[in-house]
Short mmCIF file of C-alpha atoms in Angstrom, two decimals:
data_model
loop_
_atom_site.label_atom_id
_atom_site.label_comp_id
_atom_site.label_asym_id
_atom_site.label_seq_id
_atom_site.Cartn_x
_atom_site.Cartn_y
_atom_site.Cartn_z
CA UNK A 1 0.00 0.00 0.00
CA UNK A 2 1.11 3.49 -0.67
CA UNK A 3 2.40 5.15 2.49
CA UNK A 4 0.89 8.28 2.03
CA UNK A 5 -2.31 6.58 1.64
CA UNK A 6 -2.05 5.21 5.03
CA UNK A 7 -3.09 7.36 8.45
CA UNK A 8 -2.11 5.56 11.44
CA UNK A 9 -3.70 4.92 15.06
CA UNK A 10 -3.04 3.72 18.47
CA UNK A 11 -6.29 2.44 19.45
CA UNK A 12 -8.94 -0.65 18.15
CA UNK A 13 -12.62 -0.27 18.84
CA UNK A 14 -13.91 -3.61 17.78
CA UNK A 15 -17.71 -2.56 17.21
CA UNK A 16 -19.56 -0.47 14.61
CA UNK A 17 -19.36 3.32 14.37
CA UNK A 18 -23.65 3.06 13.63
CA UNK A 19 -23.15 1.63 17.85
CA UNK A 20 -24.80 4.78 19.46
CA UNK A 21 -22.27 3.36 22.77
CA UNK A 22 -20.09 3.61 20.07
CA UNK A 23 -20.46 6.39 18.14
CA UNK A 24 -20.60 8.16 22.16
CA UNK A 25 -17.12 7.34 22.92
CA UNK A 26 -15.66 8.03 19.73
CA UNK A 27 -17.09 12.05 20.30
CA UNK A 28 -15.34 11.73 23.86
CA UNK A 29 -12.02 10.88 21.38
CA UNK A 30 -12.77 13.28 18.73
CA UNK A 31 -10.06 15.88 19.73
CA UNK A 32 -7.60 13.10 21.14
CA UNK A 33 -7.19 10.10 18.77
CA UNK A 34 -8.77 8.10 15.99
CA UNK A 35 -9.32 4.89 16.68
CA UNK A 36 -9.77 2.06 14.14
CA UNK A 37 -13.02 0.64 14.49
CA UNK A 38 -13.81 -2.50 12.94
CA UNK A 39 -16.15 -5.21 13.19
CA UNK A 40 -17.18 -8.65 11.77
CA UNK A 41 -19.79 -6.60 9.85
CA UNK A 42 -17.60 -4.08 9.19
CA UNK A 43 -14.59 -6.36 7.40
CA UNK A 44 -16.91 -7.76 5.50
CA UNK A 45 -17.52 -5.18 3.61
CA UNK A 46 -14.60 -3.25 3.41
CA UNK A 47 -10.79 -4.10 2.00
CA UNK A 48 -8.10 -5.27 5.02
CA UNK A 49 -4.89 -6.88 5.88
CA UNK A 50 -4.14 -8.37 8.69
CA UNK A 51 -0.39 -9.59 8.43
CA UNK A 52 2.70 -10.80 10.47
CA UNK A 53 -0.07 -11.67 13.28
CA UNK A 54 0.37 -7.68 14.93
CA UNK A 55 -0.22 -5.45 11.40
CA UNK A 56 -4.03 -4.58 10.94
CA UNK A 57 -5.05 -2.29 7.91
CA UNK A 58 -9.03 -1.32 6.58
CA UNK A 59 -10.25 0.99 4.47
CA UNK A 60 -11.14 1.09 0.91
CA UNK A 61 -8.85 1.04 -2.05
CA UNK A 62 -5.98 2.59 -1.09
CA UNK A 63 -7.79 5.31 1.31
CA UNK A 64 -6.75 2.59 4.42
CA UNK A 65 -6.00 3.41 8.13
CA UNK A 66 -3.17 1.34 9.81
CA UNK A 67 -2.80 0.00 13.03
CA UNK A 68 0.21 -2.07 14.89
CA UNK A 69 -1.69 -4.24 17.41
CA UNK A 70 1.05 -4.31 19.53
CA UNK A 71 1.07 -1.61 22.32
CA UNK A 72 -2.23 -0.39 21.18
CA UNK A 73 -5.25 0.20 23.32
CA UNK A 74 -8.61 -1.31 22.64
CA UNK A 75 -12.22 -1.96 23.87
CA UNK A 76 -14.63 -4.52 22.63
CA UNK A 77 -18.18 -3.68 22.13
CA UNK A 78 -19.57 -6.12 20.21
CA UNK A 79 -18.28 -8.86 17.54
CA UNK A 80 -20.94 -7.81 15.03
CA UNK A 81 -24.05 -5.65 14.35
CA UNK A 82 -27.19 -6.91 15.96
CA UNK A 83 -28.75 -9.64 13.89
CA UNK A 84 -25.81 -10.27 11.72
CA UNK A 85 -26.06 -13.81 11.67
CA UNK A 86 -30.29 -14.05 12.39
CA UNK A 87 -31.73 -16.67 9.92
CA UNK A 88 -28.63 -18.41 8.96
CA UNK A 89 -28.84 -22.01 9.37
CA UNK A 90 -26.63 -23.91 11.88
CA UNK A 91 -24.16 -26.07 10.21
CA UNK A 92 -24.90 -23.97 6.26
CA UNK A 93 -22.53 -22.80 3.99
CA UNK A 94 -23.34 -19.61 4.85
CA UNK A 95 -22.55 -20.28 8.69
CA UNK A 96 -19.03 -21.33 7.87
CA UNK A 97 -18.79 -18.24 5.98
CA UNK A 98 -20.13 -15.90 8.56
CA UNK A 99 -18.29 -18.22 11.04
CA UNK A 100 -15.02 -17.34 9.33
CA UNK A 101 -15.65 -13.54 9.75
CA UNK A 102 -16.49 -13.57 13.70
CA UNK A 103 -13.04 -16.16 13.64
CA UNK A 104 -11.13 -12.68 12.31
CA UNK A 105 -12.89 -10.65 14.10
CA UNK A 106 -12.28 -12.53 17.60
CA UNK A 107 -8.51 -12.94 16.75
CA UNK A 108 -8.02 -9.74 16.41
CA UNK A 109 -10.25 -8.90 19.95
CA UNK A 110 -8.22 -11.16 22.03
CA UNK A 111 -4.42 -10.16 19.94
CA UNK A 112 -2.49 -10.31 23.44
CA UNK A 113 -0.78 -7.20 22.80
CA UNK A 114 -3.58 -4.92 23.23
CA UNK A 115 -4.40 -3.24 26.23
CA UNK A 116 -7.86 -4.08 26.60
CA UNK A 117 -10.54 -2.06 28.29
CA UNK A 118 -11.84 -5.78 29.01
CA UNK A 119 -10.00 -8.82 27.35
CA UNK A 120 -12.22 -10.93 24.96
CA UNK A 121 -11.59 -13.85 26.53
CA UNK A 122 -12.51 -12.55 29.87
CA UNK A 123 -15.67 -10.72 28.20
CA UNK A 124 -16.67 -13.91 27.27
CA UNK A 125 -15.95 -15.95 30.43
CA UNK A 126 -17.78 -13.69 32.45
CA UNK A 127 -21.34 -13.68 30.86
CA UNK A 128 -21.83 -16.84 32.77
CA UNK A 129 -24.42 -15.50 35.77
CA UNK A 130 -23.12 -18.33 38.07
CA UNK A 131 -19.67 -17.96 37.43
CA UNK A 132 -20.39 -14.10 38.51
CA UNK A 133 -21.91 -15.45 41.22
CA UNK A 134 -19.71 -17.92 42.60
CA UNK A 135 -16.84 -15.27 42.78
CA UNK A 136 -18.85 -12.56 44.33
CA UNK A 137 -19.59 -15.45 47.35
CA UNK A 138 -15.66 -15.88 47.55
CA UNK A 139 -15.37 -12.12 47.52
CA UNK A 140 -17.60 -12.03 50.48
CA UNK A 141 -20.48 -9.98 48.21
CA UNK A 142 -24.08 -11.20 49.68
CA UNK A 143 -25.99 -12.84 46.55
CA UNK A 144 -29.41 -14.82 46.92
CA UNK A 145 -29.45 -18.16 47.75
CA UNK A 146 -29.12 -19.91 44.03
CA UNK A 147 -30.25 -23.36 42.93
CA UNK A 148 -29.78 -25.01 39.35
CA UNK A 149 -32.31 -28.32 39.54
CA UNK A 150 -33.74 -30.43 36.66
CA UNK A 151 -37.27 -30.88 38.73
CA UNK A 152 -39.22 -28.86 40.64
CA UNK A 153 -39.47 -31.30 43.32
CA UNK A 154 -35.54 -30.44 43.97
CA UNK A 155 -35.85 -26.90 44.41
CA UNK A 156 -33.96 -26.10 47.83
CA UNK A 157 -36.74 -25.10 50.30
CA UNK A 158 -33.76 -22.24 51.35
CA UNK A 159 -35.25 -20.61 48.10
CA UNK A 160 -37.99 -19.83 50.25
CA UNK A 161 -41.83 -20.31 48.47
CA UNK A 162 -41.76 -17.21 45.61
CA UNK A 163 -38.17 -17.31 43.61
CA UNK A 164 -36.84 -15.56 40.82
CA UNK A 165 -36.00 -17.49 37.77
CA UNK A 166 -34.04 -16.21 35.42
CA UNK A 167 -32.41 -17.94 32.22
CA UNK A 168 -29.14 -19.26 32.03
CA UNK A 169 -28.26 -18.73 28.19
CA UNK A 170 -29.37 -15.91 26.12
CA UNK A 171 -32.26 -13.95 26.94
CA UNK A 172 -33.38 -13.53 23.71
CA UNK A 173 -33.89 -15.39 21.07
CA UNK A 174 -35.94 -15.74 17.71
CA UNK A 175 -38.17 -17.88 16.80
CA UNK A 176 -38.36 -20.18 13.34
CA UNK A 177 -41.30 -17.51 12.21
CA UNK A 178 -38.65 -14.71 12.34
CA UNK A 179 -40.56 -13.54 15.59
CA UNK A 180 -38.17 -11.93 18.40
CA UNK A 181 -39.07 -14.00 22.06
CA UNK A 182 -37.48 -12.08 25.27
CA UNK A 183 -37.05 -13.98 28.45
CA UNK A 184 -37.24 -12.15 31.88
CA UNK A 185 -36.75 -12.80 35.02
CA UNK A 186 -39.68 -13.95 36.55
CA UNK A 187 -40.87 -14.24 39.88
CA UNK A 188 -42.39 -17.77 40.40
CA UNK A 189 -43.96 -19.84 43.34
CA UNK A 190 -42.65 -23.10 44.10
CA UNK A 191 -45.79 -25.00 43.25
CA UNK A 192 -46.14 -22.97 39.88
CA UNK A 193 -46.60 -26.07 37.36
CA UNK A 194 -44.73 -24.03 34.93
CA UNK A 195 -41.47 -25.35 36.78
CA UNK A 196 -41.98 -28.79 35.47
CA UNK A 197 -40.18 -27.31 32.58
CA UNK A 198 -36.60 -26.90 34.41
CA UNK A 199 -35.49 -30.26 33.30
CA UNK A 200 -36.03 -28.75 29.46
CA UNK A 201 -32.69 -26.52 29.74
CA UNK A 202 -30.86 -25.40 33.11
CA UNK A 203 -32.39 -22.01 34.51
CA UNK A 204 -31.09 -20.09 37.45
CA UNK A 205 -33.67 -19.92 40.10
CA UNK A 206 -33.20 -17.60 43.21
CA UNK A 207 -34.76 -16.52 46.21
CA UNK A 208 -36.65 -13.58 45.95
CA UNK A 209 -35.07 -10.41 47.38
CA UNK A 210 -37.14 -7.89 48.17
CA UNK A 211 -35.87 -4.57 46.42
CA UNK A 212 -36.56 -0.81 47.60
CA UNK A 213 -34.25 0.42 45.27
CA UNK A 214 -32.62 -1.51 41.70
CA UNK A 215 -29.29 0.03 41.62
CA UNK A 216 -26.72 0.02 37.99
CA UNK A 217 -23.36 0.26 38.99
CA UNK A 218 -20.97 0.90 36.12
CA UNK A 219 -17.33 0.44 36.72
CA UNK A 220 -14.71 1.15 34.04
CA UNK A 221 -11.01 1.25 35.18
CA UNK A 222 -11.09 2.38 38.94
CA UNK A 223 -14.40 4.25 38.87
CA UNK A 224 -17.36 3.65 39.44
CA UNK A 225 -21.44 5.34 39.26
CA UNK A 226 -24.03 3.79 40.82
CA UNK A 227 -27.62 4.69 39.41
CA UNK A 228 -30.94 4.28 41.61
CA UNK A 229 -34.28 3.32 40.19
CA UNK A 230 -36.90 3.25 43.18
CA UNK A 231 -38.56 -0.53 42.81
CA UNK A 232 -42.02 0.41 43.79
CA UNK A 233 -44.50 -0.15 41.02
CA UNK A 234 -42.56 -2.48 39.12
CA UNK A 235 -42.19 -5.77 38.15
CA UNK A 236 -39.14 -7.98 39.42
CA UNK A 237 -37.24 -7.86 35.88
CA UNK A 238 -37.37 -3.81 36.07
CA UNK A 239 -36.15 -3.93 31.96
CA UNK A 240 -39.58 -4.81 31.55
CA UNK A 241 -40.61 -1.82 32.03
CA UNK A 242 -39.53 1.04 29.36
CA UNK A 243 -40.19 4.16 31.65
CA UNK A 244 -37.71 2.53 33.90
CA UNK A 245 -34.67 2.95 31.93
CA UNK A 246 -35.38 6.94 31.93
CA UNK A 247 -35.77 6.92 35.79
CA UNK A 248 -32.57 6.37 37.22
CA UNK A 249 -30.51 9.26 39.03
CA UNK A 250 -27.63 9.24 40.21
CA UNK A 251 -26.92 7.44 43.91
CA UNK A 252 -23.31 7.27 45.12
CA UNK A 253 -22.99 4.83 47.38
CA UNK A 254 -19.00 3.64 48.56
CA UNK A 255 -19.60 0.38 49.88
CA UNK A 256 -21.77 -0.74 46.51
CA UNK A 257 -19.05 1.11 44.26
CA UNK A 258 -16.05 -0.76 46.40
CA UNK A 259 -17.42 -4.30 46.15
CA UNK A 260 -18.44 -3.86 42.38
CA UNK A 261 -14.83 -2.82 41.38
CA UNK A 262 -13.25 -5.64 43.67
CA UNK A 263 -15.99 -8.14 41.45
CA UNK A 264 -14.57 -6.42 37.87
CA UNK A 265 -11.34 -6.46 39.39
CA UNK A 266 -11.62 -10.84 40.36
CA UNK A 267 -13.19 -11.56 36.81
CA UNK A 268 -10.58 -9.00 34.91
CA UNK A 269 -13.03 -6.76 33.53
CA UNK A 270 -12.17 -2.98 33.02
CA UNK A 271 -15.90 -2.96 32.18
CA UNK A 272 -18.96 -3.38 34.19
CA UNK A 273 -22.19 -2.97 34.13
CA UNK A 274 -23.86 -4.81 37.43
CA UNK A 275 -27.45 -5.37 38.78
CA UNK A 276 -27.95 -4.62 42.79
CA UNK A 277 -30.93 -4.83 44.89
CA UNK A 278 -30.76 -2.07 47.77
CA UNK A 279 -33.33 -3.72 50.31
CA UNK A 280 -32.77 -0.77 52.72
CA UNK A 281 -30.69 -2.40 55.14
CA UNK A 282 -28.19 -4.62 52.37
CA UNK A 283 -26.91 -4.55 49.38
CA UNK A 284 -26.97 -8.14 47.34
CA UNK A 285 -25.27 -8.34 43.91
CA UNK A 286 -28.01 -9.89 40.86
CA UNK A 287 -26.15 -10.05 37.98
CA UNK A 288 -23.82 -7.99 35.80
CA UNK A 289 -23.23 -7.71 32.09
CA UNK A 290 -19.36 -7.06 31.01
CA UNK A 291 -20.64 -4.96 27.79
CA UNK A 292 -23.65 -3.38 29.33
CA UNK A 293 -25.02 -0.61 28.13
CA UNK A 294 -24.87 3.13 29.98
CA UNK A 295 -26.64 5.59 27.17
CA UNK A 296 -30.23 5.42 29.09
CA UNK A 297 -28.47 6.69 32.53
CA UNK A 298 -29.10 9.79 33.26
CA UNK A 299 -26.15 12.44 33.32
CA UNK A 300 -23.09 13.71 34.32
CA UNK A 301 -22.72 9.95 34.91
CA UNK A 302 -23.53 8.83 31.09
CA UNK A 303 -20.95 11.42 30.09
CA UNK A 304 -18.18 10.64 32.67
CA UNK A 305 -18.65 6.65 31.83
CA UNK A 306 -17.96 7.91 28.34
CA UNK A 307 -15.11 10.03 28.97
CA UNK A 308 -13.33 6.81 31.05
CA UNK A 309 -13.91 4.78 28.30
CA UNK A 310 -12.15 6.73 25.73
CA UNK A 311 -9.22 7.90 28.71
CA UNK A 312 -8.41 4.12 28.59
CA UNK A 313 -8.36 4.04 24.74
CA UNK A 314 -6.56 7.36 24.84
CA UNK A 315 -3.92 6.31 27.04
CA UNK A 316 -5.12 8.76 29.49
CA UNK A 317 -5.34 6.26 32.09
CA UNK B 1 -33.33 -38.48 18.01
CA UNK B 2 -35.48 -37.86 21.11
CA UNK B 3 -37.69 -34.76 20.96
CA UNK B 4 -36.73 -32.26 23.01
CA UNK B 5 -38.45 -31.45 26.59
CA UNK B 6 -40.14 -28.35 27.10
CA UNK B 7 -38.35 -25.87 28.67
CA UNK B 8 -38.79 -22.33 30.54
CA UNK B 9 -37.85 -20.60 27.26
CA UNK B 10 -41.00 -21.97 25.64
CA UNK B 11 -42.70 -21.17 28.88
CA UNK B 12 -41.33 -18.08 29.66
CA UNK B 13 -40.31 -16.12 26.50
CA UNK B 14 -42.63 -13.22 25.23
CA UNK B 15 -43.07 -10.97 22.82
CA UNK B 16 -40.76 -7.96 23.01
CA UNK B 17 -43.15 -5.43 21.57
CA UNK B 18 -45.73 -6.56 23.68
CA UNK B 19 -44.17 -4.72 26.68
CA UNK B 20 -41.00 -2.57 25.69
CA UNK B 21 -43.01 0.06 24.55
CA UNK B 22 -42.81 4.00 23.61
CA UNK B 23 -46.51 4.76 23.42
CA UNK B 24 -48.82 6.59 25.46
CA UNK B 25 -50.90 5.56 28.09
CA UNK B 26 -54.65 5.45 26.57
CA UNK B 27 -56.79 4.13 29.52
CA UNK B 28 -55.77 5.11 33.24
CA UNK B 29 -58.37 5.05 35.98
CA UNK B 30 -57.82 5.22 39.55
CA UNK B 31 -59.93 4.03 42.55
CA UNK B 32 -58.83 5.67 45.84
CA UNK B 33 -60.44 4.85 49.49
CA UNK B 34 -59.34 6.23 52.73
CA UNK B 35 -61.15 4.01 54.85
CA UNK B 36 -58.79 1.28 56.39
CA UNK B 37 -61.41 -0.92 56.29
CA UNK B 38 -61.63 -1.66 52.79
CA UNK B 39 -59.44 -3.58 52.25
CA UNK B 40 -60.23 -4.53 49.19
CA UNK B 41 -61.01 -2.77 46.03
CA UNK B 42 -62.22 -4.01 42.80
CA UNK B 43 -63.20 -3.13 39.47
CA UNK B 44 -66.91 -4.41 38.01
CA UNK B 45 -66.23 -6.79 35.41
CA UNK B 46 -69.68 -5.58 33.49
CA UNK B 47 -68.67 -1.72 33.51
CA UNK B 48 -64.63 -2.20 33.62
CA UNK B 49 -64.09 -4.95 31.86
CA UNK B 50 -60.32 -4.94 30.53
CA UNK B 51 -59.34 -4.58 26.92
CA UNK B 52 -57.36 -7.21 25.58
CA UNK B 53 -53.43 -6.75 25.67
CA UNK B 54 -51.36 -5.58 28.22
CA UNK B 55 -52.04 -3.98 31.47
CA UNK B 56 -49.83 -2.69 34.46
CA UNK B 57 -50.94 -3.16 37.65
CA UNK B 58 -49.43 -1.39 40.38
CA UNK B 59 -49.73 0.00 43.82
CA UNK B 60 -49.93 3.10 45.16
CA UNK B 61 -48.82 4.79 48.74
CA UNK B 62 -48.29 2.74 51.60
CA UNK B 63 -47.67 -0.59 49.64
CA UNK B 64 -45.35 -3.05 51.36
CA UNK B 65 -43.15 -6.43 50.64
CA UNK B 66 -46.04 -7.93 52.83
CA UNK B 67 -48.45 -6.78 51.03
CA UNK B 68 -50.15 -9.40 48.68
CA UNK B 69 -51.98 -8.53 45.26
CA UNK B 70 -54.48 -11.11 43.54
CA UNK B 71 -55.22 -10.79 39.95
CA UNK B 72 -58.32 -12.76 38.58
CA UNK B 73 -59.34 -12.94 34.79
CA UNK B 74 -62.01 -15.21 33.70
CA UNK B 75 -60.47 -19.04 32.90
CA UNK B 76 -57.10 -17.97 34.49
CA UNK B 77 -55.22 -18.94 37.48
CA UNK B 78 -55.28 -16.84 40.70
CA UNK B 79 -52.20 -15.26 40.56
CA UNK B 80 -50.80 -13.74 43.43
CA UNK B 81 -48.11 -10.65 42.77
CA UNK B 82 -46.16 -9.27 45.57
CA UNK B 83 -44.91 -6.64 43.19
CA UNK B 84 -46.68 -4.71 40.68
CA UNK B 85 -46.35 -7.24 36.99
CA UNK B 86 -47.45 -6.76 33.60
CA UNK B 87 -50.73 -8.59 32.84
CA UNK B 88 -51.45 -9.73 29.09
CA UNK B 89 -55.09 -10.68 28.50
CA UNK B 90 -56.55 -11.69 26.00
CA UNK B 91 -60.38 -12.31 26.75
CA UNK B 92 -61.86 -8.73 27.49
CA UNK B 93 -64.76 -10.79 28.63
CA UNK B 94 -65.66 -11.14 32.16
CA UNK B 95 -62.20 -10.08 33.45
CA UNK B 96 -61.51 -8.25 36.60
CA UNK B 97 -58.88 -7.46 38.32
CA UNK B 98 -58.88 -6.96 42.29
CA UNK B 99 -56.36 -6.84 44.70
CA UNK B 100 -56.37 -6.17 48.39
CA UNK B 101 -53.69 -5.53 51.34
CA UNK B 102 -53.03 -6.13 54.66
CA UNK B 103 -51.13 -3.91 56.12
CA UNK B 104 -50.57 -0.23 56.07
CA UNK B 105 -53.09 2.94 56.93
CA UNK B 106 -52.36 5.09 54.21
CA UNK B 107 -54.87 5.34 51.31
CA UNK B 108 -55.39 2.25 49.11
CA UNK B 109 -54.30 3.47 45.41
CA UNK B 110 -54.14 1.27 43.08
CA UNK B 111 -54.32 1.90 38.94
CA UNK B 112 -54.63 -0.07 36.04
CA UNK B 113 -53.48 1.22 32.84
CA UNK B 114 -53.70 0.30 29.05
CA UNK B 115 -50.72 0.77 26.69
CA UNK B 116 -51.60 1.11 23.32
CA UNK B 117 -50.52 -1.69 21.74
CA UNK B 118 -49.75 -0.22 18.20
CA UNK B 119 -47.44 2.34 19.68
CA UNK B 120 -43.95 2.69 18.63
CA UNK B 121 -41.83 -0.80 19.43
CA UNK B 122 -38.20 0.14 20.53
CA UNK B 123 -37.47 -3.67 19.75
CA UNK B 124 -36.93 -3.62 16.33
CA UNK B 125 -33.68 -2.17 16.14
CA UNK B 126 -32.67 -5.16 18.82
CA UNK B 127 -31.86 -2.27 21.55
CA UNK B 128 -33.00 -5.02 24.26
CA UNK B 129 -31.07 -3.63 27.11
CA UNK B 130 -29.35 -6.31 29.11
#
């Protein structure tokens, strides 16, 4: 490639600039650095190299930005664009193809010589709820009693007789029709027959915790925000609910904010965004999601989560 | 190959557009007592009788975790809520819904509203936010 035709950078978002968590950070960047910002969806349709395992160029034609891998900075917000690989048949030609692009794509999210926001692999790892919940326990964080059982007749009577049950994999997923299905948490009794189904695939069921407040507590680097959302009025899975997401304001609260960075700190995540339950007297850690979103909190906190995003990629931090 | 068993995603799994929505409220009514000893309110299935699709019910001032909430709809399961839930019906027909508590001496509120269910869906663009 020509060298003038090159422009360099020092920084890999692995997501698409159409992102709006993307498209956030890179305004926080726009009068430090450019950062490359590629995707499975992305790659595919644009010219690249990717050579001597460290050398990443895209663009088109000639008009290509470079980037060396090693000693850059990067943060992983998603593989590909949301629905990317929807309708594609497991096990198709066109699987293996679209497999082939996320293989790139992942390479180059988990190159060793990045500094990573959050490392793939971790990323990855830590989407597991009862992974995230066995090291909270060994962190000393107070969680609710869990249970995984393949009949209802084996739920732990220490779940008490409502629980929560919440899915293990995805909580989404599409049906054959093309139709988009949601799974929530859901409060349950013990004797609800709709438990027979636990021995059809492994759900998380948990005591039900009594919430006066749902708090979201970001952490990126050494920070932290915690959000409050008062629980009256709504249901147990408060994402249910779309006025929710627009009534959160800002709570600072050390001891939550302490215990949620030593939980990213034990899984290796620069990134957090975590579930708590304030019950008025405690504070017990749900879940967390290691590329959460942050855009529906309510400011200066949606700003300064974008500004410590972009300080990592910037080498500010 | 066996057939699969049936599992809480079947069970479970709903329509996103059903209840991530944008639009506006188009039914709200309120029933308000101050007497402590009515302890239960309840709508009259003949003049309130709820529109099929999805309804929020939820509690006012003075509400509780000890508090208890029963929703009845004609050829449904007594349900009992201890939090306010999102109720899809689809029989307008001789539904109520009623709910009492048991503690507390504030006034009984309680509200059931109607989303319009052709409003705006923030699912489509797959925004779910987990």
């Amino acid at each position: 490639l020509p060298t003038t035709a090159r422009s360099g950078s020092s920084a890999l978002i692995v997501g698409c600039r159409s992102d709006e968590h993307v498209a956030a950070v890179l305004e926080a960047l726009a009068d430090r650095i450019e950062p490359l910002v590629v995707d499975a969806t992305t790659l595919e349709g644009c010219d690249y190299v990717f050579e001597d395992l460290t050398h990443l160029s895209v663009g088109v034609g000639n008009a290509r930005r470079a980037l060396d891998l090693s000693g850059a900075r990067g943060w992983v917000r998603r593989l590909a664009a949301p629905g990317w690989r929807a309708g594609v048949r497991l096990g198709s030609g066109e699987a293996a193809v679209r497999a082939s692009w996320l293989a790139l794509t992942v390479a180059l999210a988990s190159h060793p010589e990045v500094d990573w926001l959050t490392p793939y692999p971790c990323l990855v790892a830590t989407e597991n709820k009862l992974r995230q919940a066995v090291h909270a326990r060994r962190l000393g964080i107070e969680v609710p009693h869990t249970a995984v059982v393949g009949r209802r007749s084996d739920i732990p009577v220490e779940l008490g007789d409502w629980l929560v049950a919440k899915p293990l994999g995805p909580g989404h997923f599409v049906e054959d029709d093309g139709d988009a299905r949601v799974v929530w948490a859901e409060q349950l009794h013990r004797d609800d027959p709709r438990l027979d189904a636990l021995s059809g695939a492994p759900f998380l069921l948990q005591e039900l915790v009594y919430a006066r407040r749902h708090l979201r507590v970001v952490t990126c680097g050494r920070r932290a925000w915690t959000c409050a959302l008062e629980a009256d009025r709504l249901p147990v899975d408060w994402r249910r609910s779309e006025t929710a997401h627009h009534d959160f304001s800002p709570a600072r609260d050390a001891e939550v904010e302490a215990q949620a960075l030593a939980l990213a700190a034990e899984l290796g995540l620069g990134y957090s965004s975590q579930d708590w339950i304030d019950t008025g007297s405690r504070r017990v850690f749900i879940d967390l999601n290691p590329a959460g979103q942050w855009l529906f909190l309510p400011d200066p906190v949606r700003t300064e989560i974008c500004e410590a995003v972009a300080d990592h990629l910037s080498g500010a931090i | 190959m066996p057939s699969r068993r049936l599992s809480l995603y079947e069970v479970l799994a709903e329509s996103p557009a059903m209840y991530v929505l944008v639009g506006e409220t188009v039914t709200t009514r309120q029933k308000e007592t101050l007497d402590n000893d009515a302890e239960t309110a309840e709508f009259d299935p003949a003049s309130d009788a709820l529109s099929p699709g999805s309804h929020f019910v939820s509690f006012g001032r003075g509400r509780s975790d000890d508090e208890c909430a029963v929703v009845e709809s004609a050829g449904r399961a007594r349900e009992p809520l201890l939090h306010g839930a999102v109720v899809s019906l689809h029989d307008s027909l001789s539904t109520s819904v009623s709910w009492s508590r048991t503690v507390g001496e504030t006034a009984l509120t309680a509200s059931k509203e109607t989303v319009d269910a052709d409003a705006e869906s923030v699912a489509d663009d797959g925004a779910f936010r987990f």
